[in-house]
Amino acid sequence: MSDVLQTILNHKSVRSFTSEQLSEEQIRELVSAAQAASTSSFLQAYSIIGVSDPLVKKELSTYAGSQEYVVKNGHFFVFCADFYRHKEMASNLRADISETIQGTEALLIGTIDASLAAQNLAIAAESMGLGICYIGGLRNNLAGVSASLGVPVHVLPLFGIAVGYPEKVNEKKPRLPFENVYHKNRYNVDKGMLNAQLEEYDRAIQAYYADRSANSRTTTWTEQTTDKLRIPKRVYMKDFITQKGWAKH
């Protein structure tokens, strides 16, 4: 097994970091790794905002549910879908691309580009012995996040990644069975097979939660996932992204 594959398969989210900060060289290496990711039509429709200011980190932590690791980490990266630069480029060429960048497809492109870049950065960080944790909680209050980061129209913060030196490393979480995720040629809608696989996975997750060193519990994956999806969250999102110039058609 290659070192790269070993790094990927050994992933664990880290939620406790030391106070040691990343060097400028490390930050540049991580962002360079992010930039090497695939990008739709070479548009590179994303930006990364590095946050080191403790006050800004505190604001972002508040928006994300007061998560300590948004404040205490080696560096905090915010990934954004970004067509601001494209609009400026087009303006310089006296071209109007408003109809394109206000479409839902543009939102998908920016989101996918940013996500691919982020995962490259995450893998690069873990290969350097650093820990990472994705922070989707920023989307609890994108108006506040946008104000704190000073982002213009056509830039949409999507999520953050806390990166740093692990103070504590959690146990590795089991993932869904291979057969439950990988479908051959056509999507498999066999409910009997699906339910059997989910029952097997629930047993694995229960064992994981029972044995882990902190915050043990008895819930299954199907129970906790269903509970999370019962009540819609961030219902402001559609109106917000439309106001910010996204997904108008």
PDB file of C-alpha atoms in Angstrom:
ATOM      1  CA  MET A   1       0.000   0.000   0.000  1.00  0.00           C
ATOM      2  CA  SER A   2       1.366   3.419  -0.952  1.00  0.00           C
ATOM      3  CA  ASP A   3       2.071   6.092   1.661  1.00  0.00           C
ATOM      4  CA  VAL A   4      -0.577   8.320   0.067  1.00  0.00           C
ATOM      5  CA  LEU A   5      -3.250   5.635   0.310  1.00  0.00           C
ATOM      6  CA  GLN A   6      -2.222   4.835   3.871  1.00  0.00           C
ATOM      7  CA  THR A   7      -2.608   8.511   4.811  1.00  0.00           C
ATOM      8  CA  ILE A   8      -6.060   8.690   3.230  1.00  0.00           C
ATOM      9  CA  LEU A   9      -7.318   5.482   4.848  1.00  0.00           C
ATOM     10  CA  ASN A  10      -5.984   6.500   8.266  1.00  0.00           C
ATOM     11  CA  HIS A  11      -8.004   9.737   8.394  1.00  0.00           C
ATOM     12  CA  LYS A  12      -9.448  10.802  11.743  1.00  0.00           C
ATOM     13  CA  SER A  13     -10.992  14.173  12.550  1.00  0.00           C
ATOM     14  CA  VAL A  14      -8.970  16.029  15.190  1.00  0.00           C
ATOM     15  CA  ARG A  15     -10.850  18.348  17.546  1.00  0.00           C
ATOM     16  CA  SER A  16      -8.099  19.144  20.023  1.00  0.00           C
ATOM     17  CA  PHE A  17      -4.983  20.993  18.890  1.00  0.00           C
ATOM     18  CA  THR A  18      -1.918  22.418  20.586  1.00  0.00           C
ATOM     19  CA  SER A  19      -1.368  26.178  20.427  1.00  0.00           C
ATOM     20  CA  GLU A  20       1.571  25.811  18.006  1.00  0.00           C
ATOM     21  CA  GLN A  21       0.953  27.803  14.830  1.00  0.00           C
ATOM     22  CA  LEU A  22       1.729  26.674  11.305  1.00  0.00           C
ATOM     23  CA  SER A  23       4.664  28.357   9.614  1.00  0.00           C
ATOM     24  CA  GLU A  24       4.206  30.494   6.517  1.00  0.00           C
ATOM     25  CA  GLU A  25       6.022  27.778   4.575  1.00  0.00           C
ATOM     26  CA  GLN A  26       3.544  25.143   5.767  1.00  0.00           C
ATOM     27  CA  ILE A  27       0.592  27.362   4.869  1.00  0.00           C
ATOM     28  CA  ARG A  28       2.003  27.963   1.402  1.00  0.00           C
ATOM     29  CA  GLU A  29       2.597  24.226   0.894  1.00  0.00           C
ATOM     30  CA  LEU A  30      -0.948  23.386   1.957  1.00  0.00           C
ATOM     31  CA  VAL A  31      -2.534  26.025  -0.267  1.00  0.00           C
ATOM     32  CA  SER A  32      -0.338  24.906  -3.168  1.00  0.00           C
ATOM     33  CA  ALA A  33      -1.612  21.358  -2.632  1.00  0.00           C
ATOM     34  CA  ALA A  34      -5.176  22.679  -2.665  1.00  0.00           C
ATOM     35  CA  GLN A  35      -4.522  24.527  -5.917  1.00  0.00           C
ATOM     36  CA  ALA A  36      -3.281  21.328  -7.551  1.00  0.00           C
ATOM     37  CA  ALA A  37      -6.766  19.798  -7.321  1.00  0.00           C
ATOM     38  CA  SER A  38      -8.903  19.233 -10.391  1.00  0.00           C
ATOM     39  CA  THR A  39     -11.111  22.174 -11.359  1.00  0.00           C
ATOM     40  CA  SER A  40     -14.143  22.403 -13.635  1.00  0.00           C
ATOM     41  CA  SER A  41     -13.180  23.781 -17.081  1.00  0.00           C
ATOM     42  CA  PHE A  42     -10.058  25.318 -15.495  1.00  0.00           C
ATOM     43  CA  LEU A  43     -12.277  28.014 -13.946  1.00  0.00           C
ATOM     44  CA  GLN A  44     -10.665  27.697 -10.487  1.00  0.00           C
ATOM     45  CA  ALA A  45     -13.905  29.068  -9.049  1.00  0.00           C
ATOM     46  CA  TYR A  46     -12.918  29.146  -5.387  1.00  0.00           C
ATOM     47  CA  SER A  47     -10.859  31.090  -2.893  1.00  0.00           C
ATOM     48  CA  ILE A  48      -9.316  30.221   0.456  1.00  0.00           C
ATOM     49  CA  ILE A  49      -9.242  32.688   3.336  1.00  0.00           C
ATOM     50  CA  GLY A  50      -6.636  31.953   5.988  1.00  0.00           C
ATOM     51  CA  VAL A  51      -7.637  33.179   9.432  1.00  0.00           C
ATOM     52  CA  SER A  52      -5.005  33.773  12.100  1.00  0.00           C
ATOM     53  CA  ASP A  53      -6.561  36.797  13.870  1.00  0.00           C
ATOM     54  CA  PRO A  54      -7.810  35.527  17.272  1.00  0.00           C
ATOM     55  CA  LEU A  55     -10.741  37.957  17.251  1.00  0.00           C
ATOM     56  CA  VAL A  56     -11.944  36.805  13.843  1.00  0.00           C
ATOM     57  CA  LYS A  57     -11.509  33.174  14.899  1.00  0.00           C
ATOM     58  CA  LYS A  58     -13.646  33.884  17.953  1.00  0.00           C
ATOM     59  CA  GLU A  59     -16.375  35.395  15.774  1.00  0.00           C
ATOM     60  CA  LEU A  60     -16.307  32.392  13.447  1.00  0.00           C
ATOM     61  CA  SER A  61     -16.409  30.030  16.413  1.00  0.00           C
ATOM     62  CA  THR A  62     -19.526  31.780  17.711  1.00  0.00           C
ATOM     63  CA  TYR A  63     -21.262  31.379  14.357  1.00  0.00           C
ATOM     64  CA  ALA A  64     -20.264  27.705  14.251  1.00  0.00           C
ATOM     65  CA  GLY A  65     -21.702  26.856  17.662  1.00  0.00           C
ATOM     66  CA  SER A  66     -18.799  27.953  19.900  1.00  0.00           C
ATOM     67  CA  GLN A  67     -16.498  25.145  18.804  1.00  0.00           C
ATOM     68  CA  GLU A  68     -13.199  25.563  20.661  1.00  0.00           C
ATOM     69  CA  TYR A  69     -11.116  24.087  17.858  1.00  0.00           C
ATOM     70  CA  VAL A  70     -12.168  26.925  15.535  1.00  0.00           C
ATOM     71  CA  VAL A  71     -10.226  29.218  17.893  1.00  0.00           C
ATOM     72  CA  LYS A  72      -7.431  26.945  19.105  1.00  0.00           C
ATOM     73  CA  ASN A  73      -5.596  25.460  16.120  1.00  0.00           C
ATOM     74  CA  GLY A  74      -2.483  25.923  14.037  1.00  0.00           C
ATOM     75  CA  HIS A  75      -4.342  27.779  11.279  1.00  0.00           C
ATOM     76  CA  PHE A  76      -7.932  28.115  10.125  1.00  0.00           C
ATOM     77  CA  PHE A  77      -8.875  27.992   6.451  1.00  0.00           C
ATOM     78  CA  VAL A  78     -12.240  29.056   5.033  1.00  0.00           C
ATOM     79  CA  PHE A  79     -13.134  27.710   1.593  1.00  0.00           C
ATOM     80  CA  CYS A  80     -15.387  29.814  -0.624  1.00  0.00           C
ATOM     81  CA  ALA A  81     -17.093  29.405  -3.962  1.00  0.00           C
ATOM     82  CA  ASP A  82     -15.839  32.421  -5.907  1.00  0.00           C
ATOM     83  CA  PHE A  83     -16.885  34.044  -9.170  1.00  0.00           C
ATOM     84  CA  TYR A  84     -15.928  37.571  -8.077  1.00  0.00           C
ATOM     85  CA  ARG A  85     -12.622  37.451  -9.936  1.00  0.00           C
ATOM     86  CA  HIS A  86     -14.355  36.133 -13.038  1.00  0.00           C
ATOM     87  CA  LYS A  87     -16.821  39.012 -12.985  1.00  0.00           C
ATOM     88  CA  GLU A  88     -13.954  41.493 -12.691  1.00  0.00           C
ATOM     89  CA  MET A  89     -12.038  39.818 -15.517  1.00  0.00           C
ATOM     90  CA  ALA A  90     -15.102  39.932 -17.744  1.00  0.00           C
ATOM     91  CA  SER A  91     -15.692  43.578 -16.866  1.00  0.00           C
ATOM     92  CA  ASN A  92     -12.146  44.404 -17.917  1.00  0.00           C
ATOM     93  CA  LEU A  93     -12.914  42.750 -21.260  1.00  0.00           C
ATOM     94  CA  ARG A  94     -16.290  44.544 -21.463  1.00  0.00           C
ATOM     95  CA  ALA A  95     -18.155  41.251 -21.357  1.00  0.00           C
ATOM     96  CA  ASP A  96     -21.302  40.454 -19.374  1.00  0.00           C
ATOM     97  CA  ILE A  97     -21.241  37.064 -17.657  1.00  0.00           C
ATOM     98  CA  SER A  98     -23.937  37.861 -15.074  1.00  0.00           C
ATOM     99  CA  GLU A  99     -26.424  35.348 -16.452  1.00  0.00           C
ATOM    100  CA  THR A 100     -23.860  32.557 -16.207  1.00  0.00           C
ATOM    101  CA  ILE A 101     -22.476  33.233 -12.746  1.00  0.00           C
ATOM    102  CA  GLN A 102     -25.930  33.759 -11.256  1.00  0.00           C
ATOM    103  CA  GLY A 103     -27.045  30.280 -12.337  1.00  0.00           C
ATOM    104  CA  THR A 104     -27.357  27.169 -10.201  1.00  0.00           C
ATOM    105  CA  GLU A 105     -24.671  25.466 -12.293  1.00  0.00           C
ATOM    106  CA  ALA A 106     -22.181  28.155 -11.247  1.00  0.00           C
ATOM    107  CA  LEU A 107     -23.006  27.461  -7.603  1.00  0.00           C
ATOM    108  CA  LEU A 108     -22.356  23.760  -8.167  1.00  0.00           C
ATOM    109  CA  ILE A 109     -19.076  24.488  -9.958  1.00  0.00           C
ATOM    110  CA  GLY A 110     -17.830  26.762  -7.187  1.00  0.00           C
ATOM    111  CA  THR A 111     -18.893  24.343  -4.469  1.00  0.00           C
ATOM    112  CA  ILE A 112     -17.284  21.341  -6.162  1.00  0.00           C
ATOM    113  CA  ASP A 113     -14.078  23.219  -6.985  1.00  0.00           C
ATOM    114  CA  ALA A 114     -13.759  24.413  -3.387  1.00  0.00           C
ATOM    115  CA  SER A 115     -14.452  20.933  -2.016  1.00  0.00           C
ATOM    116  CA  LEU A 116     -11.851  19.274  -4.236  1.00  0.00           C
ATOM    117  CA  ALA A 117      -9.274  21.875  -3.219  1.00  0.00           C
ATOM    118  CA  ALA A 118     -10.151  21.419   0.442  1.00  0.00           C
ATOM    119  CA  GLN A 119      -9.701  17.660   0.370  1.00  0.00           C
ATOM    120  CA  ASN A 120      -6.314  18.068  -1.292  1.00  0.00           C
ATOM    121  CA  LEU A 121      -5.317  20.416   1.518  1.00  0.00           C
ATOM    122  CA  ALA A 122      -6.647  18.003   4.143  1.00  0.00           C
ATOM    123  CA  ILE A 123      -4.699  15.043   2.773  1.00  0.00           C
ATOM    124  CA  ALA A 124      -1.551  17.148   2.432  1.00  0.00           C
ATOM    125  CA  ALA A 125      -1.894  18.296   6.038  1.00  0.00           C
ATOM    126  CA  GLU A 126      -2.313  14.755   7.332  1.00  0.00           C
ATOM    127  CA  SER A 127       0.692  13.626   5.297  1.00  0.00           C
ATOM    128  CA  MET A 128       2.713  16.254   7.207  1.00  0.00           C
ATOM    129  CA  GLY A 129       1.640  14.811  10.561  1.00  0.00           C
ATOM    130  CA  LEU A 130      -0.965  17.513  11.141  1.00  0.00           C
ATOM    131  CA  GLY A 131      -4.581  16.980  12.127  1.00  0.00           C
ATOM    132  CA  ILE A 132      -7.641  18.466  10.447  1.00  0.00           C
ATOM    133  CA  CYS A 133     -11.321  19.011  11.128  1.00  0.00           C
ATOM    134  CA  TYR A 134     -13.898  20.285   8.650  1.00  0.00           C
ATOM    135  CA  ILE A 135     -16.219  22.969  10.038  1.00  0.00           C
ATOM    136  CA  GLY A 136     -19.596  23.036   8.314  1.00  0.00           C
ATOM    137  CA  GLY A 137     -21.063  24.988  11.232  1.00  0.00           C
ATOM    138  CA  LEU A 138     -20.017  28.230   9.542  1.00  0.00           C
ATOM    139  CA  ARG A 139     -23.176  27.861   7.473  1.00  0.00           C
ATOM    140  CA  ASN A 140     -25.231  28.436  10.627  1.00  0.00           C
ATOM    141  CA  ASN A 141     -24.779  32.159   9.990  1.00  0.00           C
ATOM    142  CA  LEU A 142     -23.315  32.966   6.586  1.00  0.00           C
ATOM    143  CA  ALA A 143     -24.302  36.613   6.884  1.00  0.00           C
ATOM    144  CA  GLY A 144     -22.125  36.929   9.974  1.00  0.00           C
ATOM    145  CA  VAL A 145     -19.300  34.890   8.450  1.00  0.00           C
ATOM    146  CA  SER A 146     -19.403  36.970   5.266  1.00  0.00           C
ATOM    147  CA  ALA A 147     -19.237  40.190   7.287  1.00  0.00           C
ATOM    148  CA  SER A 148     -16.365  38.947   9.458  1.00  0.00           C
ATOM    149  CA  LEU A 149     -14.362  37.923   6.388  1.00  0.00           C
ATOM    150  CA  GLY A 150     -15.318  40.917   4.233  1.00  0.00           C
ATOM    151  CA  VAL A 151     -16.366  38.827   1.246  1.00  0.00           C
ATOM    152  CA  PRO A 152     -17.985  40.605  -1.733  1.00  0.00           C
ATOM    153  CA  VAL A 153     -20.979  39.520  -3.807  1.00  0.00           C
ATOM    154  CA  HIS A 154     -20.314  36.332  -5.806  1.00  0.00           C
ATOM    155  CA  VAL A 155     -18.129  34.920  -3.018  1.00  0.00           C
ATOM    156  CA  LEU A 156     -19.849  32.332  -0.822  1.00  0.00           C
ATOM    157  CA  PRO A 157     -18.152  30.879   2.287  1.00  0.00           C
ATOM    158  CA  LEU A 158     -18.905  27.153   2.348  1.00  0.00           C
ATOM    159  CA  PHE A 159     -16.982  25.587   5.239  1.00  0.00           C
ATOM    160  CA  GLY A 160     -13.785  25.833   7.202  1.00  0.00           C
ATOM    161  CA  ILE A 161     -10.922  23.493   7.987  1.00  0.00           C
ATOM    162  CA  ALA A 162      -9.080  23.702  11.290  1.00  0.00           C
ATOM    163  CA  VAL A 163      -5.501  22.470  10.874  1.00  0.00           C
ATOM    164  CA  GLY A 164      -2.871  21.996  13.533  1.00  0.00           C
ATOM    165  CA  TYR A 165      -0.739  19.788  15.717  1.00  0.00           C
ATOM    166  CA  PRO A 166      -2.962  17.174  17.404  1.00  0.00           C
ATOM    167  CA  GLU A 167      -3.239  17.371  21.171  1.00  0.00           C
ATOM    168  CA  LYS A 168      -5.484  14.331  21.166  1.00  0.00           C
ATOM    169  CA  VAL A 169      -6.232  11.852  18.375  1.00  0.00           C
ATOM    170  CA  ASN A 170      -9.621  10.167  18.261  1.00  0.00           C
ATOM    171  CA  GLU A 171     -10.287   6.590  17.252  1.00  0.00           C
ATOM    172  CA  LYS A 172     -10.970   5.922  13.585  1.00  0.00           C
ATOM    173  CA  LYS A 173     -14.685   5.798  12.731  1.00  0.00           C
ATOM    174  CA  PRO A 174     -15.964   2.871  10.671  1.00  0.00           C
ATOM    175  CA  ARG A 175     -17.448   3.848   7.316  1.00  0.00           C
ATOM    176  CA  LEU A 176     -20.433   2.414   5.470  1.00  0.00           C
ATOM    177  CA  PRO A 177     -19.873  -1.021   3.891  1.00  0.00           C
ATOM    178  CA  PHE A 178     -18.152  -0.906   0.493  1.00  0.00           C
ATOM    179  CA  GLU A 179     -21.147  -2.583  -1.173  1.00  0.00           C
ATOM    180  CA  ASN A 180     -23.470   0.056   0.267  1.00  0.00           C
ATOM    181  CA  VAL A 181     -21.550   2.864  -1.419  1.00  0.00           C
ATOM    182  CA  TYR A 182     -20.195   1.343  -4.639  1.00  0.00           C
ATOM    183  CA  HIS A 183     -22.790   0.360  -7.263  1.00  0.00           C
ATOM    184  CA  LYS A 184     -21.883  -1.588 -10.413  1.00  0.00           C
ATOM    185  CA  ASN A 185     -23.262  -0.148 -13.659  1.00  0.00           C
ATOM    186  CA  ARG A 186     -26.655   0.725 -12.151  1.00  0.00           C
ATOM    187  CA  TYR A 187     -27.867   1.974  -8.788  1.00  0.00           C
ATOM    188  CA  ASN A 188     -28.822  -0.978  -6.603  1.00  0.00           C
ATOM    189  CA  VAL A 189     -32.314  -0.446  -5.142  1.00  0.00           C
ATOM    190  CA  ASP A 190     -32.527  -3.858  -3.433  1.00  0.00           C
ATOM    191  CA  LYS A 191     -34.061  -2.844  -0.089  1.00  0.00           C
ATOM    192  CA  GLY A 192     -33.419  -6.220   1.492  1.00  0.00           C
ATOM    193  CA  MET A 193     -29.703  -5.936   0.764  1.00  0.00           C
ATOM    194  CA  LEU A 194     -29.660  -2.303   1.880  1.00  0.00           C
ATOM    195  CA  ASN A 195     -31.308  -3.064   5.206  1.00  0.00           C
ATOM    196  CA  ALA A 196     -29.018  -6.046   5.855  1.00  0.00           C
ATOM    197  CA  GLN A 197     -25.967  -3.878   5.184  1.00  0.00           C
ATOM    198  CA  LEU A 198     -27.275  -1.108   7.428  1.00  0.00           C
ATOM    199  CA  GLU A 199     -27.949  -3.569  10.256  1.00  0.00           C
ATOM    200  CA  GLU A 200     -24.375  -4.824   9.978  1.00  0.00           C
ATOM    201  CA  TYR A 201     -23.077  -1.262   9.957  1.00  0.00           C
ATOM    202  CA  ASP A 202     -25.198  -0.303  12.973  1.00  0.00           C
ATOM    203  CA  ARG A 203     -23.583  -3.119  14.953  1.00  0.00           C
ATOM    204  CA  ALA A 204     -20.126  -1.876  13.963  1.00  0.00           C
ATOM    205  CA  ILE A 205     -20.986   1.697  14.955  1.00  0.00           C
ATOM    206  CA  GLN A 206     -22.468   0.608  18.285  1.00  0.00           C
ATOM    207  CA  ALA A 207     -19.270  -1.294  19.055  1.00  0.00           C
ATOM    208  CA  TYR A 208     -17.191   1.744  18.070  1.00  0.00           C
ATOM    209  CA  TYR A 209     -19.162   4.090  20.334  1.00  0.00           C
ATOM    210  CA  ALA A 210     -19.074   1.619  23.231  1.00  0.00           C
ATOM    211  CA  ASP A 211     -15.307   1.135  23.022  1.00  0.00           C
ATOM    212  CA  ARG A 212     -14.060   4.644  22.285  1.00  0.00           C
ATOM    213  CA  SER A 213     -12.147   6.491  24.978  1.00  0.00           C
ATOM    214  CA  ALA A 214     -14.450   9.519  25.278  1.00  0.00           C
ATOM    215  CA  ASN A 215     -18.144  10.342  24.839  1.00  0.00           C
ATOM    216  CA  SER A 216     -19.279   6.729  24.625  1.00  0.00           C
ATOM    217  CA  ARG A 217     -22.902   6.095  23.653  1.00  0.00           C
ATOM    218  CA  THR A 218     -25.213   3.311  22.528  1.00  0.00           C
ATOM    219  CA  THR A 219     -26.919   4.852  19.496  1.00  0.00           C
ATOM    220  CA  THR A 220     -26.782   3.379  16.001  1.00  0.00           C
ATOM    221  CA  TRP A 221     -25.835   5.190  12.802  1.00  0.00           C
ATOM    222  CA  THR A 222     -29.333   4.882  11.361  1.00  0.00           C
ATOM    223  CA  GLU A 223     -30.874   6.332  14.541  1.00  0.00           C
ATOM    224  CA  GLN A 224     -28.554   9.305  14.880  1.00  0.00           C
ATOM    225  CA  THR A 225     -28.626  10.070  11.161  1.00  0.00           C
ATOM    226  CA  THR A 226     -32.417   9.965  11.028  1.00  0.00           C
ATOM    227  CA  ASP A 227     -32.614  12.227  14.095  1.00  0.00           C
ATOM    228  CA  LYS A 228     -30.314  14.765  12.427  1.00  0.00           C
ATOM    229  CA  LEU A 229     -32.526  14.853   9.347  1.00  0.00           C
ATOM    230  CA  ARG A 230     -35.922  15.076  11.073  1.00  0.00           C
ATOM    231  CA  ILE A 231     -35.897  18.874  11.332  1.00  0.00           C
ATOM    232  CA  PRO A 232     -34.663  21.025   8.415  1.00  0.00           C
ATOM    233  CA  LYS A 233     -31.642  23.165   9.277  1.00  0.00           C
ATOM    234  CA  ARG A 234     -30.380  26.482   7.911  1.00  0.00           C
ATOM    235  CA  VAL A 235     -33.673  27.147   6.181  1.00  0.00           C
ATOM    236  CA  TYR A 236     -32.518  30.713   5.454  1.00  0.00           C
ATOM    237  CA  MET A 237     -29.997  29.395   2.929  1.00  0.00           C
ATOM    238  CA  LYS A 238     -31.955  29.647  -0.317  1.00  0.00           C
ATOM    239  CA  ASP A 239     -32.892  33.291   0.233  1.00  0.00           C
ATOM    240  CA  PHE A 240     -29.374  34.162   1.376  1.00  0.00           C
ATOM    241  CA  ILE A 241     -27.528  32.690  -1.585  1.00  0.00           C
ATOM    242  CA  THR A 242     -29.979  34.280  -4.011  1.00  0.00           C
ATOM    243  CA  GLN A 243     -29.431  37.686  -2.399  1.00  0.00           C
ATOM    244  CA  LYS A 244     -25.690  37.166  -2.788  1.00  0.00           C
ATOM    245  CA  GLY A 245     -25.992  36.587  -6.534  1.00  0.00           C
ATOM    246  CA  TRP A 246     -26.129  32.788  -6.600  1.00  0.00           C
ATOM    247  CA  ALA A 247     -28.616  30.256  -8.006  1.00  0.00           C
ATOM    248  CA  LYS A 248     -31.082  32.800  -9.382  1.00  0.00           C
ATOM    249  CA  HIS A 249     -32.061  30.407 -12.149  1.00  0.00           C
TER     250      HIS A 249
END
